[in-house]
XYZ file of C-alpha atoms in Angstrom:
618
model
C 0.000 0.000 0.000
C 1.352 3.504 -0.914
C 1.782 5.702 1.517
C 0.896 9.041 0.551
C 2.835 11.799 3.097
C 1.016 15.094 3.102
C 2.473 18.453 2.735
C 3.694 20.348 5.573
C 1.746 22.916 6.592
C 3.977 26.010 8.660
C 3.579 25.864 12.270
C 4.073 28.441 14.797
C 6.534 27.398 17.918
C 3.211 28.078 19.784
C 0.706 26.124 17.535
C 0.340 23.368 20.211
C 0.210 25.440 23.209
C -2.786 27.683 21.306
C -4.658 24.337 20.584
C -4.497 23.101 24.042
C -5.680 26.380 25.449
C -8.813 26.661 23.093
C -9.463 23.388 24.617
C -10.010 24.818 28.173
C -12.493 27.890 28.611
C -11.918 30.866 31.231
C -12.975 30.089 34.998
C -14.452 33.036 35.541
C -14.604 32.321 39.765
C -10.848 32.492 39.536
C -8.902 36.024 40.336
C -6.367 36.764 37.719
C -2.882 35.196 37.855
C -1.144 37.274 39.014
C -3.461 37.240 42.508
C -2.678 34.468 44.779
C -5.571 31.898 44.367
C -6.388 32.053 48.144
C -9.677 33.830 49.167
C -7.875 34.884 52.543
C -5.328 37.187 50.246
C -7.409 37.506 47.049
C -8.385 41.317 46.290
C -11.362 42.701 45.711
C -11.448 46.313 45.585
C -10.070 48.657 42.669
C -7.759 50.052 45.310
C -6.481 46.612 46.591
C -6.127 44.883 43.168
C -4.227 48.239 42.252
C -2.381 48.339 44.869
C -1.304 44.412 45.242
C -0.549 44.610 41.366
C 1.911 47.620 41.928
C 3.472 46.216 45.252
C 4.440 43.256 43.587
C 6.510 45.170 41.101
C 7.939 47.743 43.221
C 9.920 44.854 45.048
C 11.159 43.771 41.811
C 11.909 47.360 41.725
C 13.629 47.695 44.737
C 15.459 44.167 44.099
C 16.896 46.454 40.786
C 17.926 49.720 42.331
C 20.076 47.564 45.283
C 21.277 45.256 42.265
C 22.242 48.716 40.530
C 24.008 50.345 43.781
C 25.873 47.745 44.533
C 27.322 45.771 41.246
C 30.319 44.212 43.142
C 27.732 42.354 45.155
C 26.865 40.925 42.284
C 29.663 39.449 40.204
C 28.153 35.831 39.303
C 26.855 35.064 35.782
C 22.769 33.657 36.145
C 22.812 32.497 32.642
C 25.084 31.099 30.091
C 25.565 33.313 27.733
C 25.505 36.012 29.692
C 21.930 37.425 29.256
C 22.553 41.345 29.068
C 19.135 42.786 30.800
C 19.964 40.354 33.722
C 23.363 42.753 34.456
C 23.620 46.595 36.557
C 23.255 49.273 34.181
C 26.446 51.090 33.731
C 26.859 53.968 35.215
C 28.451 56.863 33.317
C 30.561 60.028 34.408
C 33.052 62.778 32.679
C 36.236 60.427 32.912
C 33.722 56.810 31.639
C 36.129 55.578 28.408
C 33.351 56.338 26.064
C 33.062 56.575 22.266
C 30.578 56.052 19.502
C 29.666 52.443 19.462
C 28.690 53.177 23.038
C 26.295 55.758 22.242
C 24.987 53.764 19.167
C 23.816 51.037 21.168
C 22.139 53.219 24.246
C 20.078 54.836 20.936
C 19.363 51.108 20.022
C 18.224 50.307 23.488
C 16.277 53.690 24.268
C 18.225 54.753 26.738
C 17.538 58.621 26.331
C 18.760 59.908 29.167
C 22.129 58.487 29.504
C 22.471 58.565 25.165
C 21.923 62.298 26.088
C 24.928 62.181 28.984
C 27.250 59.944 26.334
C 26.822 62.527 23.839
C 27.875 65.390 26.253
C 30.178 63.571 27.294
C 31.765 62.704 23.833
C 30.991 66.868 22.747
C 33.471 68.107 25.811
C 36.076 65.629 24.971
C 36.143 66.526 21.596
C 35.429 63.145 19.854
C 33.934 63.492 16.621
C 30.597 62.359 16.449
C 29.153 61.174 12.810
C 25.721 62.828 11.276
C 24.011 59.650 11.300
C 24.393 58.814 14.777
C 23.629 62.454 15.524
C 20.524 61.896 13.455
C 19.137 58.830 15.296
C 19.973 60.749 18.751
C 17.966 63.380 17.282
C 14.861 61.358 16.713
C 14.944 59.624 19.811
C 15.193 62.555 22.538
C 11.927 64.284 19.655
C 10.113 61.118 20.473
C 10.313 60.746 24.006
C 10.876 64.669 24.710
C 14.258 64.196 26.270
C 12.605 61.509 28.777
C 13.044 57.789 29.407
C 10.188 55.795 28.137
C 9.241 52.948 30.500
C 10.565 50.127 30.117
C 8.089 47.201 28.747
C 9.640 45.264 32.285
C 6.988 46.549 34.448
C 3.882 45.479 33.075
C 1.430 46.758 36.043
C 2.988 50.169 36.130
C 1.941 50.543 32.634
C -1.232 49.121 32.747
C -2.264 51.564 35.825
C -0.802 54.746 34.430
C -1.944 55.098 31.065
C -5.075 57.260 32.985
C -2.095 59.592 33.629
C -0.645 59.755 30.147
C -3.495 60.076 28.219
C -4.152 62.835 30.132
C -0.997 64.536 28.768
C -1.907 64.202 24.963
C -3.540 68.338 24.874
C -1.164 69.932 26.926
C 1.859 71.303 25.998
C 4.592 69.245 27.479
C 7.293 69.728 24.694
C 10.070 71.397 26.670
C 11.331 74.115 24.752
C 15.181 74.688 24.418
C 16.217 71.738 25.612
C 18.949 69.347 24.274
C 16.498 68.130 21.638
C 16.414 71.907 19.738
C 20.249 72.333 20.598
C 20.597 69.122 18.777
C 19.145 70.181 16.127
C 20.897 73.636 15.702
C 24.129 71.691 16.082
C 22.969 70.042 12.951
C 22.507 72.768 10.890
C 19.177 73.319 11.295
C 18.795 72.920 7.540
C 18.694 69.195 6.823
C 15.389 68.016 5.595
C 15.506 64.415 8.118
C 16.641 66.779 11.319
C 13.379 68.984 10.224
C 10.879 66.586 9.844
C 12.411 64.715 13.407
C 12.137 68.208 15.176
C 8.540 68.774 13.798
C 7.261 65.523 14.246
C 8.288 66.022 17.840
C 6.989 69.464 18.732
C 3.509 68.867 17.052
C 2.759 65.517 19.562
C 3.883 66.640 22.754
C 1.691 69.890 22.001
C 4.103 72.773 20.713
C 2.192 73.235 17.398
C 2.335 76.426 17.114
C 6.425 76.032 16.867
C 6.211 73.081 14.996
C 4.120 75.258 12.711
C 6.598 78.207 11.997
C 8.887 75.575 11.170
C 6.968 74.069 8.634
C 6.296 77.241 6.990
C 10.492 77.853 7.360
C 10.900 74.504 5.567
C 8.716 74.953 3.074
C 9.941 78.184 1.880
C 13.374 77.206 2.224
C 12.161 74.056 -0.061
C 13.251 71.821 2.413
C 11.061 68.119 1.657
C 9.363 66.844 4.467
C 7.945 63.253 4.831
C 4.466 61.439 5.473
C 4.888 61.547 9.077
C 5.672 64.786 9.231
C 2.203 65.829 7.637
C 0.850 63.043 9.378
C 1.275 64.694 12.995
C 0.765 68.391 11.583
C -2.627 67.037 10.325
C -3.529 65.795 13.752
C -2.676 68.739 15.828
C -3.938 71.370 13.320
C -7.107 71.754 15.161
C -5.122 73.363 17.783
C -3.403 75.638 15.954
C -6.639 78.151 15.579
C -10.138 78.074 16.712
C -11.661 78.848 13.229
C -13.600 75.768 11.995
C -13.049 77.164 8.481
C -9.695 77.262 8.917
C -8.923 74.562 10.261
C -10.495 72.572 7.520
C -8.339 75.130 4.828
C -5.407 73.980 7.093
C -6.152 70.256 6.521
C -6.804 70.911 2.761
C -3.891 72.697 2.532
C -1.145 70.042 4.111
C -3.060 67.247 1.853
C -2.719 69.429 -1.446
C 0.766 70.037 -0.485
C 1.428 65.938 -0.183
C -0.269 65.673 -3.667
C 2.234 67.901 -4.962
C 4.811 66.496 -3.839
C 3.625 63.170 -4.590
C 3.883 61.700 -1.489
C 1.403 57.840 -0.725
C -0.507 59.055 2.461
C -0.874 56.146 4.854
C -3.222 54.374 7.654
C -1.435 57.568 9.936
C -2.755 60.362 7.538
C -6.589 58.735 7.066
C -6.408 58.567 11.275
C -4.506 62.173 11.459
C -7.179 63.906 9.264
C -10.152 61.691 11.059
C -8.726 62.685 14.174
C -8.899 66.481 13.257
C -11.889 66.659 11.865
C -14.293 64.997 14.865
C -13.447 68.302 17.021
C -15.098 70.111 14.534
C -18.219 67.679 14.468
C -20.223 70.949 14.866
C -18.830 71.963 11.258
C -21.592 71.168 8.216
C -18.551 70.247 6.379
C -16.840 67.769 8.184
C -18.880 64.480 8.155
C -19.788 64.658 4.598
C -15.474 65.407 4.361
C -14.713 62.477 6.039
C -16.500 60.287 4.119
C -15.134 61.090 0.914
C -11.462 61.084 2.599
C -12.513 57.266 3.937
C -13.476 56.810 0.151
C -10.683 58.219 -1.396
C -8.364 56.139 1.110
C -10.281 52.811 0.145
C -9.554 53.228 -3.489
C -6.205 53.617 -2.956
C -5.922 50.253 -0.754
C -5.639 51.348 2.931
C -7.873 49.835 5.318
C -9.170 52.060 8.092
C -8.777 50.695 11.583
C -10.213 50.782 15.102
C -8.441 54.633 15.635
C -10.569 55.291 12.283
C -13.754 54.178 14.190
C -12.911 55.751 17.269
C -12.546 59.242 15.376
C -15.660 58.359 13.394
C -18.070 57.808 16.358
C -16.598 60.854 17.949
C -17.589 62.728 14.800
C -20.712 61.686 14.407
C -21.430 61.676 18.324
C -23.716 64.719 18.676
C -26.371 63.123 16.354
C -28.597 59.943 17.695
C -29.860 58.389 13.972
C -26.768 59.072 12.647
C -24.556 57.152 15.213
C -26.683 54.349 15.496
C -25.781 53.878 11.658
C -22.456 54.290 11.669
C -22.012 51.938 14.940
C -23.961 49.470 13.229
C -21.992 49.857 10.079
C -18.946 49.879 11.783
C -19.733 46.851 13.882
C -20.978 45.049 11.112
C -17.670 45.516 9.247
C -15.525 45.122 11.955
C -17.594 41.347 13.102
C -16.333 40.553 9.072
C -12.518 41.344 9.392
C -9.786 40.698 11.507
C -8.375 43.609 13.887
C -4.692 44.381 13.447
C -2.961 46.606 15.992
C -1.974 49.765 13.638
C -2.118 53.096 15.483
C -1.892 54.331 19.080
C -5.410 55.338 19.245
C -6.949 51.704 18.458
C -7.271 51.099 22.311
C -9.573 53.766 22.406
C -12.679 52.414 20.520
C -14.031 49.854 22.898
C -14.910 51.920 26.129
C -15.477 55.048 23.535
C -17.986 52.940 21.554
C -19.745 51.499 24.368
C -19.838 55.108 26.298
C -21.958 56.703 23.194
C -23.910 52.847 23.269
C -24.718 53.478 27.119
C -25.603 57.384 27.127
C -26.916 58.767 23.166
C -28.230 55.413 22.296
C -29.119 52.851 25.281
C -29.551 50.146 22.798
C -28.639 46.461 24.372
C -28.307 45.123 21.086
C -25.370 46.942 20.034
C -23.666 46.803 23.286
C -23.934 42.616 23.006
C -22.201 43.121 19.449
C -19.808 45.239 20.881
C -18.962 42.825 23.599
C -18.737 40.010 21.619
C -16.701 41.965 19.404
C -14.141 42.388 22.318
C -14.076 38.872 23.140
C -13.339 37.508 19.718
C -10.392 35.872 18.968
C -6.990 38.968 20.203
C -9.593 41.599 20.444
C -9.276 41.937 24.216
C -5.738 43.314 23.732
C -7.408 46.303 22.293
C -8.879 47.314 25.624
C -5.982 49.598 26.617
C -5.076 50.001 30.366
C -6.909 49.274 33.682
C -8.766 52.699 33.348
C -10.386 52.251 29.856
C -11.499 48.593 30.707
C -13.009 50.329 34.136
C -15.288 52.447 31.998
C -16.030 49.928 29.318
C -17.766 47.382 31.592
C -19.096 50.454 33.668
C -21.210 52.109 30.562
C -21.808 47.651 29.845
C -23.334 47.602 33.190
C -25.103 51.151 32.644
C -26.658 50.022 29.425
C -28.166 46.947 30.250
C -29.823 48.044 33.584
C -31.607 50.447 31.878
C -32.686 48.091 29.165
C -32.255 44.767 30.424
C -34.362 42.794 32.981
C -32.872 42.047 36.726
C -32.774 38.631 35.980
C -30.193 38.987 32.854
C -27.981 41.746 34.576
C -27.641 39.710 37.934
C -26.412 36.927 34.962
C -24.006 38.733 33.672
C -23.004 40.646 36.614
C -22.161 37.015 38.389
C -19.660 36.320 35.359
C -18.003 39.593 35.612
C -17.686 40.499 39.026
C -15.260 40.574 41.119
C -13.018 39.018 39.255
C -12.314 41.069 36.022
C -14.198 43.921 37.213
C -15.325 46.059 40.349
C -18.488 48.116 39.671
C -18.061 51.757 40.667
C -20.444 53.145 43.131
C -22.006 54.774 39.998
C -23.189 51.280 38.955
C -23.720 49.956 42.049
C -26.346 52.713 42.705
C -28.354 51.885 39.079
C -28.431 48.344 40.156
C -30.388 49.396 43.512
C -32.384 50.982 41.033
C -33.027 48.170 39.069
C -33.445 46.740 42.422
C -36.333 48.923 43.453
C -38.022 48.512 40.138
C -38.093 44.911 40.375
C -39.129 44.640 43.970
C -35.804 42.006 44.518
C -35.290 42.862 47.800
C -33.769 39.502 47.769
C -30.860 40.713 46.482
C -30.132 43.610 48.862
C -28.300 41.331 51.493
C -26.023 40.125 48.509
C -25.393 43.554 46.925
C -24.506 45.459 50.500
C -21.819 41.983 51.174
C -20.839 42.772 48.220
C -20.323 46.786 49.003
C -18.413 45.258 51.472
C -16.121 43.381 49.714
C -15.362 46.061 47.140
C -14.841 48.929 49.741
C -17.425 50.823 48.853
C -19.475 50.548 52.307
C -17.740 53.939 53.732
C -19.871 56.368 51.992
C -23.358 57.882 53.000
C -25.413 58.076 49.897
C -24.807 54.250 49.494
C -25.777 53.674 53.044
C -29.159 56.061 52.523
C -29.978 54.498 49.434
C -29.714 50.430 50.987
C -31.782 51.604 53.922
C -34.480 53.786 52.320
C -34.798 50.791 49.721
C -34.700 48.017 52.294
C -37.812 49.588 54.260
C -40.314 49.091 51.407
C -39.142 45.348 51.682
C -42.711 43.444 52.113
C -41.850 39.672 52.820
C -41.282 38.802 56.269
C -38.562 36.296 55.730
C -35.969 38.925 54.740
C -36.786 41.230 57.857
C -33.969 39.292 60.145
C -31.359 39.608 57.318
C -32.148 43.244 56.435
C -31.910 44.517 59.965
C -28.731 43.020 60.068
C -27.724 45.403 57.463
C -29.036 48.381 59.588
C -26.953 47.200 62.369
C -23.884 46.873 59.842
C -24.494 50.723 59.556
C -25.436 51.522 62.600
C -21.620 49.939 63.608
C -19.758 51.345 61.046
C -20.727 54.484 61.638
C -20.684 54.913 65.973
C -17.116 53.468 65.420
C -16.153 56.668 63.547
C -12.922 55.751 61.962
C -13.865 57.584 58.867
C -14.957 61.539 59.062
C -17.050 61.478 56.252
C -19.416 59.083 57.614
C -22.460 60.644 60.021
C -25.637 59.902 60.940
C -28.470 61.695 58.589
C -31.820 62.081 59.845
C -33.380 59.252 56.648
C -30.775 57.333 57.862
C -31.770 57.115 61.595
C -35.424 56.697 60.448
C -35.064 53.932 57.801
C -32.441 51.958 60.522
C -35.574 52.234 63.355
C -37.738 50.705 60.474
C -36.026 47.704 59.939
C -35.419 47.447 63.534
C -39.029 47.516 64.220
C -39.884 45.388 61.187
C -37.783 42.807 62.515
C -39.536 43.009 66.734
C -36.293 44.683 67.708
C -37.683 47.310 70.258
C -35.042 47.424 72.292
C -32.367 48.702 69.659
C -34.962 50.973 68.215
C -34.959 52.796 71.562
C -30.819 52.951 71.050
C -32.107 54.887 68.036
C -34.566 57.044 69.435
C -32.022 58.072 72.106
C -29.209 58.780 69.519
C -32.193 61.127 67.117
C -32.779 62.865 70.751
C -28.886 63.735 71.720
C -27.991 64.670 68.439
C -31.142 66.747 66.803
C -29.201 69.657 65.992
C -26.007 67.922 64.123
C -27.593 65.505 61.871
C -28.950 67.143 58.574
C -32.341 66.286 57.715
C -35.261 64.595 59.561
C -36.469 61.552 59.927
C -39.600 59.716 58.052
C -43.188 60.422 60.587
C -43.689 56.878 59.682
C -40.591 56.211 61.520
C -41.803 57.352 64.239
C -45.363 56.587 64.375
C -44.126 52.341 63.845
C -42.140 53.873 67.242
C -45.108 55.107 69.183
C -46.808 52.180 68.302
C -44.226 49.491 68.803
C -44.310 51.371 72.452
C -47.973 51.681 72.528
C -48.149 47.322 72.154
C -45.443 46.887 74.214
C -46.510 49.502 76.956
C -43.689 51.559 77.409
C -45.485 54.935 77.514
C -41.841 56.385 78.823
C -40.319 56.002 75.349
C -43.461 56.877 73.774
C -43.596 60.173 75.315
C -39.928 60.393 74.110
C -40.649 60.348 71.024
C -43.554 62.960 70.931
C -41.137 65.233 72.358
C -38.902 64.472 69.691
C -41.553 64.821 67.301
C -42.663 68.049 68.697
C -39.205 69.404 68.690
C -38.693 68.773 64.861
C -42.172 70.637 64.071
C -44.006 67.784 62.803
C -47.466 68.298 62.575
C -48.512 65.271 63.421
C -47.136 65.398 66.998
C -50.860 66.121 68.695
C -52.673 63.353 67.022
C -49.586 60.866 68.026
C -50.120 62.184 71.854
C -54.001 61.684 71.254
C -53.013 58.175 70.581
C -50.680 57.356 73.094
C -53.138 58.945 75.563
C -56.338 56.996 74.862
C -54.618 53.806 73.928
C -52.335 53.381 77.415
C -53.609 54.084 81.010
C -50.993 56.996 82.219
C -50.132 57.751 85.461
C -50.431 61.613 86.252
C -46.909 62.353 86.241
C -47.078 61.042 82.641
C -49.736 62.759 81.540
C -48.496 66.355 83.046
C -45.145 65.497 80.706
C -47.628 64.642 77.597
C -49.536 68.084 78.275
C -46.692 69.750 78.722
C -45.621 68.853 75.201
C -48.684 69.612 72.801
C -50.931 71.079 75.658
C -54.049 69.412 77.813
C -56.526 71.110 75.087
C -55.160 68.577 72.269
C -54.988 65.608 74.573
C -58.525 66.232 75.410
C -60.049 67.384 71.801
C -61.206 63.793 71.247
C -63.768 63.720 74.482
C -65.220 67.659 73.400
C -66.036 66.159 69.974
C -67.539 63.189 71.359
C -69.628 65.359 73.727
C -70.481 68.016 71.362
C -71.826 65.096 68.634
């Protein structure tokens, strides 16, 4: 029998592992790895997963800098050949033995700060330095501004500052006259590569106006610039003036120019001019402009990608039928092709998209396709940093309250949380609305352990809102387990470790409630004591019901003491109601004289007897 071999077909060093993974689905009770698996040491909160994250790294940290202070310490070789990254940093000074190759390979390595000390050095001892390597310097201190980029070694540090960065993109942070322009005048100043570097730089760490005047110097001096150049003066150009006209004659202008010149715009211009144009939504112009530049780019072969959407959704943001199109469009499209990471901006679409999904549209439809979107195949990667996947599962959670039943969010909000994500008291609050809509007071026990566990039980609004919700609760059975959440608060707050927790009159009222509601008379006159020392600090009053479950809790119980109490409190706060509760308490309990003199003395002997005159008088 022949034996027919088959042709090879190219396999990945990782083939195998990727098949045995797709073989095994997430556990989605598990924390992340890099947690210990123990629920003893397993964080819950934002601020503790942050926090253990970072911790972890800042030892490696720490193991680095005493590694780097002492290098005699540490003289043995860990690996064979000797692994470079797993060596102290050299340290550099005026008499290092330095020269070129040196400074070549810092450039190669992105070290900017010490290729910037190499190079001074190498200047003051008078060693010629060649145009190319002065070039490459050049480019990297315009890139990085003349600071060291961090290194991809600390993988948490990036993931929880990016909040911090992106915050930088508007400002002006280029720092003027620094080595980066002396650089460049030491070059000449002339050169058409040390131009486009210096430009490039100045126009994305927000110096466009400088970057600007230097265009306009290069192109009258006919010095040729390249795509990236125009690429980052077309994003930046809507900073340059206010004028929506002008900045469109501004964009119109720098693409004219490339068609002169004949230079093949790329994925960077289609995303530069997108980019420019969506903060001038308000501009007639613009939308039906981008369209024909997404046209024009399409003919000539260049696919847009998720930056492109993200710019596009931001353009067409201010208009409800016309973003629910192009979401659906851009879904649909995106479902049909793979996602390649192409442009700095790509990690922006997910939590943008779903944002304008949760707030202009509140359609659950598109948020599922959006969602499955980001779990398909890589996609996740495009999520960004801790703060970006924060508010894309925060507008998820958002959006399907409002359009989703309980049933389906407490579903999805048991394969989410707390593992991949923490709701913010933001979302926490529209699921105790969702709550209250649905009558599950069920699920308030659950939700406030769950406040617990995330932190989140420090702060008064979500104590007010558990209480007031918990006393329209109507099925016995849960009476025992929601008083127990009144006496959570009730602890949390007498132990006063935290200043911005205080008692609130709703708050005292809605705890006596469920204290009553659950035949607990004797803490509800705890309550009633602390409402009668502390009147005048607590802002707002209490619910009459409240009170009048008090008087009559008292009333059954016959404790006409505490009863009278609480008239006097009543009284005291101006409550109307005050004389018919005495009128009650009066003909319902036989008094002793000393009691009624105290009653009379409150609301006066005329109201307590007003029910006998009428009788007579009928």
């Amino acid at each position: 029998e022949e034996i027919i071999i088959p042709k090879a077909i190219p396999r990945s060093p990782t083939d195998i592992l990727k098949a045995l993974s797709s073989t095994i689905h997430a556990d989605l009770t598990a924390p992340h790895y890099k947690f210990h698996d123990d629920p003893y040491l397993i964080p819950y909160s934002n601020l503790s997963k942050r926090s253990h994250a970072l911790s972890q790294e800042a030892g490696r940290k720490a193991a680095q800098w005493i590694r780097q202070q002492n290098p005699e310490l540490f003289q043995h070789r860990v690996a064979e050949p000797t692994v470079e990254a797993f060596l102290p940093k050299p340290e550099y000074n005026e008499d290092s033995d330095v020269n070129e190759d040196i400074l070549k390979n810092l450039i190669l390595n992105i070290c900017v700060k010490d290729s910037i000390k190499i190079y001074n050095i190498l200047k003051n001892k008078g060693i010629e330095i060649s145009q190319e390597t002065k070039q490459n310097l050049l480019e990297l201190v315009c890139f990085y501004n003349c600071n060291d980029a961090l290194t991809e070694e600390w993988i948490e540090e990036r993931w929880y500052r990016q909040k911090i960065k992106s915050n930088e993109w508007r400002k002006n942070v280029w720092k003027d006259g620094d080595f980066a322009e002396q650089l460049f005048n030491a070059l000449g100043g002339m050169d058409s590569k040390s131009v486009c570097a210096l430009i490039s730089g100045m126009s994305s760490h927000g110096q466009i106006e400088k970057a600007w005047k230097l265009y306009e110097q290069a192109i009258t001096n006919d010095i040729k610039l390249n795509t990236v150049t125009y690429n980052s003066l077309l994003a930046k150009t809507c900073f340059l003036v206010e004028n929506h006209l002008m900045i469109m004659e501004n964009i119109e202008k720098l693409l004219q120019e490339m068609k002169k010149l004949k230079f093949k715009p790329n994925l960077g211009t289609l995303n530069s001019v997108l980019e420019s144009l969506s903060f001038i939504s308000s501009h007639k112009r613009s939308r039906t402009y981008a369209l024909q530049i997404l046209a024009e780019f399409k003919t000539l072969g260049i696919k847009p990608s998720l930056a492109s959407f993200y710019h596009l959704i931001n353009l067409y943001s201010s208009d409800r039928g016309l973003l629910r199109e192009a979401m659906n469009s851009i879904l649909s499209y995106l479902e049909r092709n793979s996602v390649e990471a192409a442009d700095v901006n790509d990690v922006a679409f997910f939590s943008k998209a779903m944002e304008y999904t949760c707030h202009r549209l509140q359609d659950k439809d598109i948020a599922y396709r959006l969602n499955n979107l980001l779990h398909k195949d890589n996609n996740y990667n495009f999520i960004g940093d801790s703060y970006r996947e924060s508010l894309y599962y925060r507008f998820y959670f958002l959006c399907l309250c409002k359009t989703e039943p309980l049933s389906v969010v407490m579903d999805i909000y048991d394969s989410l949380v707390p593992n991949i994500y923490v709701p913010e008291p933001l979302v926490m609050k529209e699921l105790l609305s969702s709550v209250e809509d649905n009558a599950a007071w069920h699920l308030l026990p659950r939700i406030w352990s769950d406040l617990i566990l995330f932190e989140q039980d420090e702060r008064n609004d979500i104590f007010e809102r558990i209480l007031g919700l918990a006393t329209k609760n109507t099925e016995e059975n849960l009476n025992e387990s929601l008083a127990k959440i009144g006496l959570s608060v009730w602890d949390k707050i007498e132990a006063g470790t935290r200043s911005t927790l205080q008692w609130t009159g709703p708050l005292l009222g809605d705890l006596m409630i469920l204290l009553l509601a659950n035949g607990d008379l004797s803490r509800a006159h705890l309550v009633m004591d602390k409402m009668e020392r502390i009147q005048n600090q607590v802002i707002g009053e209490p619910r009459v019901t409240a009170l009048s479950r008090y008087l009559d809790s008292c009333i059954s119980e016959n404790s006409p003491d505490a009863a009278i109490k609480c008239i006097r409190y009543c009284n005291e706060m101006g409550f109307i109601e005050t004389e018919e509760m005495a009128r009650k308490l009066y003909n319902s309990l036989q008094l002793k004289e000393q009691q009624i003199e105290r009653l009379s003395a409150i609301v006066g002997k005329d109201a307590l007897s007003l029910k006998e005159k009428r009788k007579i008088e009928n």
